[in-house]
Short mmCIF file of C-alpha atoms in Angstrom, two decimals:
data_model
loop_
_atom_site.label_atom_id
_atom_site.label_comp_id
_atom_site.label_asym_id
_atom_site.label_seq_id
_atom_site.Cartn_x
_atom_site.Cartn_y
_atom_site.Cartn_z
CA MET A 1 -54.49 -91.77 -85.18
CA MET A 2 -52.87 -88.82 -86.34
CA THR A 3 -49.41 -87.73 -84.46
CA ASP A 4 -48.93 -84.28 -82.53
CA ASP A 5 -45.15 -84.56 -83.60
CA PRO A 6 -43.96 -81.82 -85.31
CA TYR A 7 -41.08 -83.49 -87.39
CA ARG A 8 -43.64 -85.64 -89.56
CA TYR A 9 -40.65 -85.81 -92.13
CA ASP A 10 -43.13 -88.31 -94.43
CA LEU A 11 -45.34 -85.04 -94.95
CA MET A 12 -41.65 -83.06 -95.34
CA VAL A 13 -40.44 -85.35 -98.00
CA GLU A 14 -43.85 -85.50 -100.07
CA LYS A 15 -43.66 -81.56 -100.10
CA ALA A 16 -39.88 -81.52 -101.50
CA LEU A 17 -41.27 -84.39 -104.09
CA ARG A 18 -44.39 -82.07 -105.12
CA THR A 19 -41.50 -79.62 -106.24
CA VAL A 20 -40.22 -81.98 -108.54
CA VAL A 21 -43.55 -81.95 -110.33
CA ARG A 22 -43.69 -78.32 -110.61
CA GLU A 23 -40.21 -77.90 -111.57
CA ALA A 24 -40.91 -80.44 -114.74
CA LEU A 25 -44.44 -78.86 -115.48
CA GLY A 26 -42.06 -75.30 -115.20
CA VAL A 27 -39.93 -76.68 -117.47
CA THR A 28 -42.34 -77.81 -120.11
CA ALA A 29 -44.06 -74.79 -119.80
CA GLU A 30 -40.85 -72.63 -121.00
CA HIS A 31 -39.24 -75.55 -123.04
CA GLY A 32 -42.12 -77.71 -123.91
CA LEU A 33 -41.61 -81.37 -124.15
CA THR A 34 -38.60 -82.38 -125.73
CA GLY A 35 -37.39 -85.57 -126.74
CA ASP A 36 -39.90 -88.21 -125.64
CA HIS A 37 -40.79 -87.03 -122.96
CA HIS A 38 -44.61 -87.10 -121.55
CA PHE A 39 -46.75 -86.82 -118.33
CA TYR A 40 -49.52 -88.71 -116.52
CA LEU A 41 -51.11 -86.76 -114.08
CA THR A 42 -53.85 -88.49 -111.66
CA PHE A 43 -55.10 -85.86 -109.78
CA ARG A 44 -58.37 -85.88 -107.37
CA THR A 45 -61.21 -83.84 -109.18
CA ASP A 46 -63.14 -82.86 -105.26
CA TRP A 47 -60.00 -81.87 -103.85
CA GLU A 48 -60.62 -77.75 -102.97
CA ALA A 49 -59.29 -75.70 -105.58
CA VAL A 50 -59.59 -78.03 -108.28
CA GLU A 51 -61.14 -76.42 -111.39
CA VAL A 52 -62.74 -79.14 -113.78
CA SER A 53 -65.84 -78.87 -115.98
CA GLU A 54 -69.05 -79.91 -114.40
CA ALA A 55 -69.54 -82.55 -117.21
CA LEU A 56 -65.73 -84.30 -116.38
CA LYS A 57 -66.54 -83.10 -112.26
CA ARG A 58 -69.72 -85.80 -113.16
CA ARG A 59 -67.64 -88.36 -115.18
CA TYR A 60 -64.76 -88.43 -112.39
CA PRO A 61 -66.02 -86.90 -109.17
CA ARG A 62 -63.52 -88.39 -107.48
CA GLU A 63 -59.76 -88.70 -109.08
CA MET A 64 -58.61 -88.15 -112.97
CA THR A 65 -55.74 -89.12 -115.15
CA VAL A 66 -54.60 -86.78 -117.57
CA VAL A 67 -51.93 -87.06 -120.16
CA LEU A 68 -49.57 -83.98 -121.34
CA GLN A 69 -48.05 -85.28 -124.50
CA ASN A 70 -49.30 -83.69 -127.99
CA ARG A 71 -52.40 -81.79 -127.43
CA PHE A 72 -52.20 -79.46 -124.63
CA TRP A 73 -51.88 -75.62 -124.62
CA ASP A 74 -51.49 -72.77 -122.56
CA LEU A 75 -49.50 -74.82 -119.35
CA LYS A 76 -48.87 -72.05 -116.94
CA VAL A 77 -47.20 -73.14 -113.49
CA ALA A 78 -47.74 -70.90 -110.20
CA GLU A 79 -46.50 -71.79 -106.72
CA ASP A 80 -49.14 -73.78 -105.47
CA HIS A 81 -51.40 -75.00 -108.68
CA PHE A 82 -50.84 -75.51 -112.59
CA SER A 83 -53.63 -74.46 -115.65
CA VAL A 84 -53.65 -76.26 -118.56
CA VAL A 85 -56.16 -76.51 -121.58
CA LEU A 86 -57.09 -79.72 -123.02
CA THR A 87 -59.56 -81.11 -125.41
CA PHE A 88 -62.03 -83.61 -124.35
CA ASN A 89 -64.65 -84.72 -126.66
CA GLU A 90 -63.13 -81.98 -129.07
CA VAL A 91 -63.79 -79.53 -126.40
CA ALA A 92 -61.25 -77.51 -125.05
CA GLU A 93 -61.20 -77.32 -121.43
CA THR A 94 -58.98 -75.39 -119.00
CA LEU A 95 -57.63 -77.40 -115.68
CA VAL A 96 -56.59 -75.70 -112.07
CA VAL A 97 -55.00 -78.15 -110.50
CA PRO A 98 -52.95 -77.78 -107.25
CA TYR A 99 -50.04 -79.34 -106.77
CA GLU A 100 -51.75 -81.23 -103.09
CA ALA A 101 -54.27 -82.27 -105.77
CA ILE A 102 -51.81 -84.78 -107.23
CA SER A 103 -51.62 -88.47 -106.52
CA THR A 104 -49.50 -89.34 -109.13
CA PHE A 105 -46.66 -87.97 -111.65
CA ALA A 106 -45.16 -90.23 -114.08
CA ASP A 107 -42.90 -89.61 -117.08
CA PRO A 108 -42.83 -92.79 -119.00
CA SER A 109 -39.67 -91.71 -121.29
CA VAL A 110 -37.60 -92.25 -118.54
CA ARG A 111 -39.48 -94.66 -116.28
CA PHE A 112 -39.89 -92.22 -113.76
CA GLY A 113 -42.60 -91.52 -111.19
CA LEU A 114 -43.81 -90.39 -108.17
CA GLN A 115 -46.85 -91.71 -105.74
CA PHE A 116 -48.33 -89.22 -103.38
CA ALA A 117 -50.19 -90.85 -100.30
CA SER A 118 -51.62 -87.73 -98.55
CA SER A 119 -53.72 -86.54 -101.92
CA SER A 120 -55.43 -90.02 -101.21
CA LEU A 121 -56.08 -89.34 -97.46
CA ASP A 122 -59.43 -88.73 -96.30
CA GLU A 123 -59.37 -85.76 -94.24
CA GLY A 124 -58.10 -86.52 -90.58
CA SER A 125 -57.87 -90.28 -91.32
CA LEU A 126 -54.93 -92.53 -92.35
CA GLU A 127 -57.05 -94.68 -94.77
CA GLN A 128 -56.24 -94.26 -98.46
CA GLY A 129 -59.02 -93.31 -100.28
CA GLY A 130 -59.76 -95.17 -104.38
CA PRO A 131 -60.49 -93.66 -107.40
CA ASP A 132 -63.73 -93.54 -108.93
CA GLU A 133 -62.97 -96.07 -111.54
CA ILE A 134 -60.37 -98.93 -110.58
CA LEU A 135 -58.66 -99.31 -114.46
CA ASP A 136 -55.89 -101.93 -114.80
CA GLY A 137 -52.74 -102.00 -116.88
CA GLU A 138 -54.06 -101.14 -120.96
CA ALA A 139 -57.61 -99.62 -120.07
CA ALA A 140 -56.52 -96.84 -117.52
CA GLU A 141 -53.68 -96.21 -120.19
CA ASP A 142 -56.09 -96.07 -122.83
CA GLU A 143 -58.87 -93.83 -120.96
CA ALA A 144 -55.88 -91.20 -120.24
CA LEU A 145 -54.86 -91.53 -123.97
CA ASP A 146 -58.58 -90.78 -124.40
CA LEU A 147 -58.59 -87.42 -122.77
CA ALA A 148 -55.40 -85.82 -124.41
CA GLY A 149 -55.64 -87.31 -127.87
CA PRO A 150 -53.47 -90.26 -129.45
CA PRO A 151 -49.95 -90.46 -128.69
CA ASP A 152 -47.12 -91.02 -131.20
CA ARG A 153 -45.44 -93.85 -128.66
CA GLU A 154 -46.90 -96.49 -126.30
CA PRO A 155 -45.72 -96.01 -122.54
CA PRO A 156 -43.76 -98.55 -120.72
CA GLU A 157 -45.90 -100.99 -119.22
CA SER A 158 -44.31 -100.13 -115.74
CA ALA A 159 -41.89 -97.25 -114.11
CA GLY A 160 -39.55 -100.04 -112.95
CA GLU A 161 -37.47 -99.05 -110.15
CA LYS A 162 -37.75 -95.83 -110.61
CA VAL A 163 -41.37 -95.16 -108.83
CA VAL A 164 -41.08 -93.16 -106.05
CA THR A 165 -43.90 -94.03 -103.02
CA LEU A 166 -43.79 -92.60 -99.20
CA ASP A 167 -45.56 -95.00 -97.41
CA ARG A 168 -42.44 -96.50 -96.36
CA PHE A 169 -42.02 -93.19 -94.62
CA ARG A 170 -45.22 -92.84 -93.04
CA ASN A 171 -45.61 -93.11 -89.54
CA LYS A 172 -48.41 -96.19 -88.46
CA THR A 173 -49.56 -94.73 -85.44
#
């Protein structure tokens, strides 16, 4: 049941944290990735305004993870979305992703991650939706790396203490 309370602090905090994603991508668009920084981005492919090819939508009808590390081009950061060119099976494709469609963002090089619950929510419900394919640990990393090309280094096993989840702030009624 959704609350009519206009003070939805959980949503306010989530909106502010999505700004962190936008700013990290903005720094990358301007300066490139420095040091060991690289990003894992999981987003809803069925979200309104997400633009991915039909082939990718068929393979990932709900959610997919991409890695921005070695092989990405033309990263553009706008107020409400970003776009980037990645290669899939050696075919360059442009992805357009609204920040609201992002369900997780991680920079394993500094053990930092954000998990957003609202992009996993079904419309009008507090029930969380799941990914199209549930991949754990190494399988998820392999799948993501297949999408963006080979990495220079292995990501850490977990994002540790710096993963921020918003579930504790959510109104459970």
